[in-house]
CSV table of C-alpha atoms in Angstrom, one decimal:
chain,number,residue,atom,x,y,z
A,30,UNK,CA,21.7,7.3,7.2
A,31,UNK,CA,22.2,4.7,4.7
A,32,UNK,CA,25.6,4.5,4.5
A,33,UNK,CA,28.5,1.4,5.5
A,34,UNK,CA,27.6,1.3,9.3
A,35,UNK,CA,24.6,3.1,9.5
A,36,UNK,CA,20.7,2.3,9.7
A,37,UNK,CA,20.6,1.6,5.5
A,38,UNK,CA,17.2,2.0,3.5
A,39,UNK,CA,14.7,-0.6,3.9
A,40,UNK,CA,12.1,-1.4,1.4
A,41,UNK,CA,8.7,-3.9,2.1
A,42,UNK,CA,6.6,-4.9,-0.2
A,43,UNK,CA,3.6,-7.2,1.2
A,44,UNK,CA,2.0,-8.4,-1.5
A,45,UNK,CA,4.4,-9.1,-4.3
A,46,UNK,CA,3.0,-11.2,-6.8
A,47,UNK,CA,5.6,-12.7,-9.3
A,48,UNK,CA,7.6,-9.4,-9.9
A,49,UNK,CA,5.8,-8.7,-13.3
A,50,UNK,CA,2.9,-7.4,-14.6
A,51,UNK,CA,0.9,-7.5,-17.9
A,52,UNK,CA,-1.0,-4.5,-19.0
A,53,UNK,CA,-4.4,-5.8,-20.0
A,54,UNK,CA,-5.5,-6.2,-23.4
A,55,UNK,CA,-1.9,-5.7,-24.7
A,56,UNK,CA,1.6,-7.8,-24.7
A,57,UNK,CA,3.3,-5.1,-22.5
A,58,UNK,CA,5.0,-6.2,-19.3
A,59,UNK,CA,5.6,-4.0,-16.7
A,60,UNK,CA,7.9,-4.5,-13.8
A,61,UNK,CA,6.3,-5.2,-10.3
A,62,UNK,CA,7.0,-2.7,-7.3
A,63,UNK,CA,9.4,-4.4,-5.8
A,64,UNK,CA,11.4,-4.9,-8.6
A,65,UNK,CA,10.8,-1.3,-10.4
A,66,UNK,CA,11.9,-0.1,-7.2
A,67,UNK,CA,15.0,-2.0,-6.6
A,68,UNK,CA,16.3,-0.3,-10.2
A,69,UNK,CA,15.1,2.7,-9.8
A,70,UNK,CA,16.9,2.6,-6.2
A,71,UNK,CA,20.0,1.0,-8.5
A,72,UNK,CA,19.5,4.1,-10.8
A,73,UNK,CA,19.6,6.5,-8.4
A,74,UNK,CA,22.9,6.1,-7.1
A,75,UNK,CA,21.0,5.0,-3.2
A,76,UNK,CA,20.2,1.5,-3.7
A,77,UNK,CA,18.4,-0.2,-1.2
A,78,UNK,CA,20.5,-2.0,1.7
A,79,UNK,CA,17.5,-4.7,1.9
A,80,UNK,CA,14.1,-5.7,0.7
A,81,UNK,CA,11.5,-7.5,2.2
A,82,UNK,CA,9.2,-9.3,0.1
A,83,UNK,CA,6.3,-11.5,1.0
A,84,UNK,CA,3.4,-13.0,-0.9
A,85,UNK,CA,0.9,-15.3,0.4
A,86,UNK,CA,1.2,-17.8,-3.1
A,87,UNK,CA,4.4,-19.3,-2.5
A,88,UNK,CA,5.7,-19.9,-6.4
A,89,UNK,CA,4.9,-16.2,-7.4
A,90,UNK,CA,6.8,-14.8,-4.3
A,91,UNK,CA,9.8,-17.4,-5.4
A,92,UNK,CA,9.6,-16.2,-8.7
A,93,UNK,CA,10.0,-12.4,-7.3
A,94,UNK,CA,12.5,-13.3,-5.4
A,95,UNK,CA,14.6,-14.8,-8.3
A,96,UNK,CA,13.8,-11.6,-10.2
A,97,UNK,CA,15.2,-9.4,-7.6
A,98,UNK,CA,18.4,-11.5,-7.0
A,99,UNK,CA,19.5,-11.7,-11.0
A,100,UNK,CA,19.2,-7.9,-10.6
A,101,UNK,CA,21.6,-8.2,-7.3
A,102,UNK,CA,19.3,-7.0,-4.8
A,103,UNK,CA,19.4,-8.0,-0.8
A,104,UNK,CA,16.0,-9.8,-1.4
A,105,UNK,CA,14.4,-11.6,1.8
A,106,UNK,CA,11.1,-13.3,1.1
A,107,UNK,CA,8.9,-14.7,3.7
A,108,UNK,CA,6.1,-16.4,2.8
A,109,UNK,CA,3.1,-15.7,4.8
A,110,UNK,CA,0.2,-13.4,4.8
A,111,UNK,CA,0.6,-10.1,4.7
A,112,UNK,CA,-0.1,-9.5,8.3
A,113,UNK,CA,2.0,-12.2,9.8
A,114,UNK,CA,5.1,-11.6,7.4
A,115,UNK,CA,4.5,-7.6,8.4
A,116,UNK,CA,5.6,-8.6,12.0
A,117,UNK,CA,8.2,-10.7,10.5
A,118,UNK,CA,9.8,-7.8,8.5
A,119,UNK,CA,9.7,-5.1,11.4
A,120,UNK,CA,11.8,-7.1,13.8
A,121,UNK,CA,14.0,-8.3,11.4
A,122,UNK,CA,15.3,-4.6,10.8
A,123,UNK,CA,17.8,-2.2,13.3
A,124,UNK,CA,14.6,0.4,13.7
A,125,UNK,CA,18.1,2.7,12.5
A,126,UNK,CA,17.5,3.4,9.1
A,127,UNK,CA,14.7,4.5,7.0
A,128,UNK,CA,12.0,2.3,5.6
A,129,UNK,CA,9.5,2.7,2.9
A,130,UNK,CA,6.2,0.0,2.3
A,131,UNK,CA,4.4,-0.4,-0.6
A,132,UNK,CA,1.1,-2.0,0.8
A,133,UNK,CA,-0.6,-2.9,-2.9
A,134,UNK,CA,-3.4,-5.5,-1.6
A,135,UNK,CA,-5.2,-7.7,-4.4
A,136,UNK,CA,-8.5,-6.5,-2.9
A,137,UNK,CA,-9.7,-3.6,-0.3
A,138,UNK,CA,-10.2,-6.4,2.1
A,139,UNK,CA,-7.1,-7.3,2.4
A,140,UNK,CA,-5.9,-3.7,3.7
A,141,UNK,CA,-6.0,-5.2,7.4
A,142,UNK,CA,-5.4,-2.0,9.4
A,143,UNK,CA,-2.9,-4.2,11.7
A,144,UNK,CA,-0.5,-4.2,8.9
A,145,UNK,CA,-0.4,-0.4,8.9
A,146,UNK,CA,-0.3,-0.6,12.8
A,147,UNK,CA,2.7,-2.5,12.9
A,148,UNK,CA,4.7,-0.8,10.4
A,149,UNK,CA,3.8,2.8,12.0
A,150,UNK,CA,5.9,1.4,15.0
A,151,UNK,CA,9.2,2.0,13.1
A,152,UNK,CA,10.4,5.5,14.0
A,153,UNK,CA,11.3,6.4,9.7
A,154,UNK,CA,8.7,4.9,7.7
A,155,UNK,CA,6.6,6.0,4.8
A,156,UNK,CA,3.7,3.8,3.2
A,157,UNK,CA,2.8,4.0,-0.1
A,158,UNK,CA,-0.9,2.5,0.0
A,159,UNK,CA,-3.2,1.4,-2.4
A,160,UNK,CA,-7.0,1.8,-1.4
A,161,UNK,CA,-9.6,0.5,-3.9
A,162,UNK,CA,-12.2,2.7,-5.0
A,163,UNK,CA,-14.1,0.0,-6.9
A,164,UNK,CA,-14.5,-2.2,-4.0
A,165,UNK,CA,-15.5,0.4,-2.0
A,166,UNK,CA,-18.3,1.3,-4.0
A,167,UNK,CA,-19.3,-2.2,-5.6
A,168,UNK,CA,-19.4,-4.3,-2.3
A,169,UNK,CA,-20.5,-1.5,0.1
A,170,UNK,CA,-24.2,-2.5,0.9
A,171,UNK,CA,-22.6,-6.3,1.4
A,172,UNK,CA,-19.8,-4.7,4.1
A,173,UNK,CA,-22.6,-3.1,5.6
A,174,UNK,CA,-24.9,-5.6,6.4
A,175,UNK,CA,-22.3,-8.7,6.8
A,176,UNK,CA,-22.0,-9.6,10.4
A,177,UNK,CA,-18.3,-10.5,9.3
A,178,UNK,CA,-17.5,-7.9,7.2
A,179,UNK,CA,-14.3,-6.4,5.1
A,180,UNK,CA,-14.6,-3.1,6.9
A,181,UNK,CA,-14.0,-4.5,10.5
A,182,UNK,CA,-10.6,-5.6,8.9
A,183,UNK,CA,-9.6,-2.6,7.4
A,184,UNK,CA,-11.2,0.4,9.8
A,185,UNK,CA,-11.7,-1.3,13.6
A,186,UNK,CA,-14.4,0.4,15.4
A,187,UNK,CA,-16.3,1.7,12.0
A,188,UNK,CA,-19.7,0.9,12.9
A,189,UNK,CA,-20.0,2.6,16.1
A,190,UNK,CA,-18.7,6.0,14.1
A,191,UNK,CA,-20.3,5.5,10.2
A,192,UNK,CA,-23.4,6.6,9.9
A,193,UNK,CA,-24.7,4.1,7.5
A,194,UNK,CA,-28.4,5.4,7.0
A,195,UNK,CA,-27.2,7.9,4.6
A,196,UNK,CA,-26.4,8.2,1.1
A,197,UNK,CA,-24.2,5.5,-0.6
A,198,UNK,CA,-22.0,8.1,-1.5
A,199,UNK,CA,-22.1,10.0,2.0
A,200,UNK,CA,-21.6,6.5,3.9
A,201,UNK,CA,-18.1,5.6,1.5
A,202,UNK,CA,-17.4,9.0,2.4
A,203,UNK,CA,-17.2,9.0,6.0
A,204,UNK,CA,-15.8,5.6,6.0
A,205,UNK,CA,-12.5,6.8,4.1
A,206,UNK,CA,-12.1,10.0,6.8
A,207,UNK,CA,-13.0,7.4,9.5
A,208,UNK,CA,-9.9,5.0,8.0
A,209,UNK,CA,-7.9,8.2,7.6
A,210,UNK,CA,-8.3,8.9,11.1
A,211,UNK,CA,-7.2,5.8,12.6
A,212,UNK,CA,-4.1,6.0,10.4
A,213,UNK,CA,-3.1,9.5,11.7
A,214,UNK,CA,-4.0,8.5,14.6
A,215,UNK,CA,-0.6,6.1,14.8
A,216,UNK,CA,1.6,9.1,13.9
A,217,UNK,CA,1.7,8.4,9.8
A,218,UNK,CA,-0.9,11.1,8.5
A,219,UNK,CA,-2.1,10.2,5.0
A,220,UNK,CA,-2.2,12.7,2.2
A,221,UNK,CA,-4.7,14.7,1.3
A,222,UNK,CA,-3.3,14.5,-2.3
A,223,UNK,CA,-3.6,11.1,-4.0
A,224,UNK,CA,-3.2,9.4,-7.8
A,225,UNK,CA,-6.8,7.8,-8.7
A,226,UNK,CA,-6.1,4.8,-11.3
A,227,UNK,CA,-8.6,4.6,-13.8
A,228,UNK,CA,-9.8,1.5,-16.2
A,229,UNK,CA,-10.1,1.7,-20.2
A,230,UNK,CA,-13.6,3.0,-19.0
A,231,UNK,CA,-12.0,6.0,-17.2
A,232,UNK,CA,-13.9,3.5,-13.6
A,233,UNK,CA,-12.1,4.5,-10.6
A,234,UNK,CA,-10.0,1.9,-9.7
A,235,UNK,CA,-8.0,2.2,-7.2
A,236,UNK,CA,-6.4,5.3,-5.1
A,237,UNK,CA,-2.5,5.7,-4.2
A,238,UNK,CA,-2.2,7.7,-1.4
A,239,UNK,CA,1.1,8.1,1.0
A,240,UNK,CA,1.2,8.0,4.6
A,241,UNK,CA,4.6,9.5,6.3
A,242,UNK,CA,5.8,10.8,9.3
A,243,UNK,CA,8.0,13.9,7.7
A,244,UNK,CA,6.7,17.2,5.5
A,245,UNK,CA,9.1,16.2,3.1
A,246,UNK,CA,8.0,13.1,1.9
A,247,UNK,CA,4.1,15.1,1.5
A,248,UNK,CA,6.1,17.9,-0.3
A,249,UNK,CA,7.5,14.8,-3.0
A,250,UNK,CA,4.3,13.1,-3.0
A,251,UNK,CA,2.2,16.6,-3.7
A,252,UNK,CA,4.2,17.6,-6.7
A,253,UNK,CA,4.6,13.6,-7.9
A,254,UNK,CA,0.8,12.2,-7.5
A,255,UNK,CA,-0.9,15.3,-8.6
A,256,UNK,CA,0.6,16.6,-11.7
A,257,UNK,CA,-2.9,17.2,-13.1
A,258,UNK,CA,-4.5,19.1,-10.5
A,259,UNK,CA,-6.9,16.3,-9.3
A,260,UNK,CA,-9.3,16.5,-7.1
A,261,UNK,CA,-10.1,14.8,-3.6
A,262,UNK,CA,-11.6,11.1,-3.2
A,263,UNK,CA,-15.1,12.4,-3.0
């Protein structure tokens, strides 16, 4: 599947930042996901035959893309928003091979379900997503009540299925299974089993949860996100 002549390994990343990260309160950098996966890729004897890299601030997706080359990957940035450079990255590809997205948005709101929708077209495609806990529960009572809110973005058709009169923790609750839903509804069922990223405060930050087509990508994720035995989002 990846070899000379076939449909190759494709890897997106929509939200790319510069490449780099800092751990907070420290001088430790970290590579970015695009670039910790183009070695890892590198490392594992399957490198990836392209990657798609897009990033709304035009100097820190440039500065990726530098990154990536020095390293000799098949880099191809396109700067846009997520959802406009999603469309850009699926009809650039053969539809052949098999494709993995990281979709690590800056902020819950930017989880625009279209982005999912469009990648879910490709017939091989997992999604490694990140879904922020901590918005979810600090700006819930302003999605609510917005008439333009987040969660019309990220879940279409949530207020005629959310029961919002009950508990804050009920409400975020349904809202996750009603997200879940629309995602398996396109084929790509999300895992039950996902990696909850904590702060120096042990806060929930942020979920990483993967959404795939094939058993055997859930098998890997079970065993790799899990290692503790954690439990379920709520």
């Amino acid at each position: 599947m990846i070899g000379n002549g076939k449909g190759g390994a494709v890897y997106f990343d929509l939200f790319c930042g510069t490449g780099r990260s800092r751990i907070r309160n420290g001088n430790e950098w970290i590579d970015g996901g695009a670039v910790a996966a183009w070695k890892t890729s590198k490392e594992g004897d399957a490198p990836f035959t392209d990657i798609y890299i897009s990033d709304l601030d035009e100097e820190k997706l440039n500065v990726c893309a530098e990154r990536l080359r020095k390293l000799g990957a098949p880099v191809h940035p396109i700067h846009a928003s997520a959802v406009d450079a999603v469309n850009k990255m699926v009809s650039a590809v053969s539809g052949y091979g098999l494709h993995f997205a990281f979709v690590d948005p800056y902020s819950l709101e930017a989880l625009d379900f279209r982005i999912i929708s469009t990648l879910s077209t490709l017939k091989r495609i997992d999604l490694l997503i990140h879904f922020s806990a901590m918005d979810l529960q600090r700006n819930l009572a302003v999605n609510l009540t917005a008439a333009d809110s987040a969660f019309d973005a990220i879940a279409p058709g949530w207020r005629e299925n959310v029961n919002t009169t009950a508990s804050k923790e009920e409400i975020r609750r349904r809202f996750v299974e009603f997200w879940r839903a629309k995602v398996t509804s396109l084929g790509v069922w999300p895992s039950i089993d996902q990696k909850l990223i904590t702060g120096e405060k042990n806060q929930p930050l942020y979920w990483l949860l993967l959404a795939a087509r094939h058993g055997l990508a859930h098998k890997f994720w079970t065993t790799a996100s899990n290692p503790e035995g954690q439990g379920a989002l709520f």
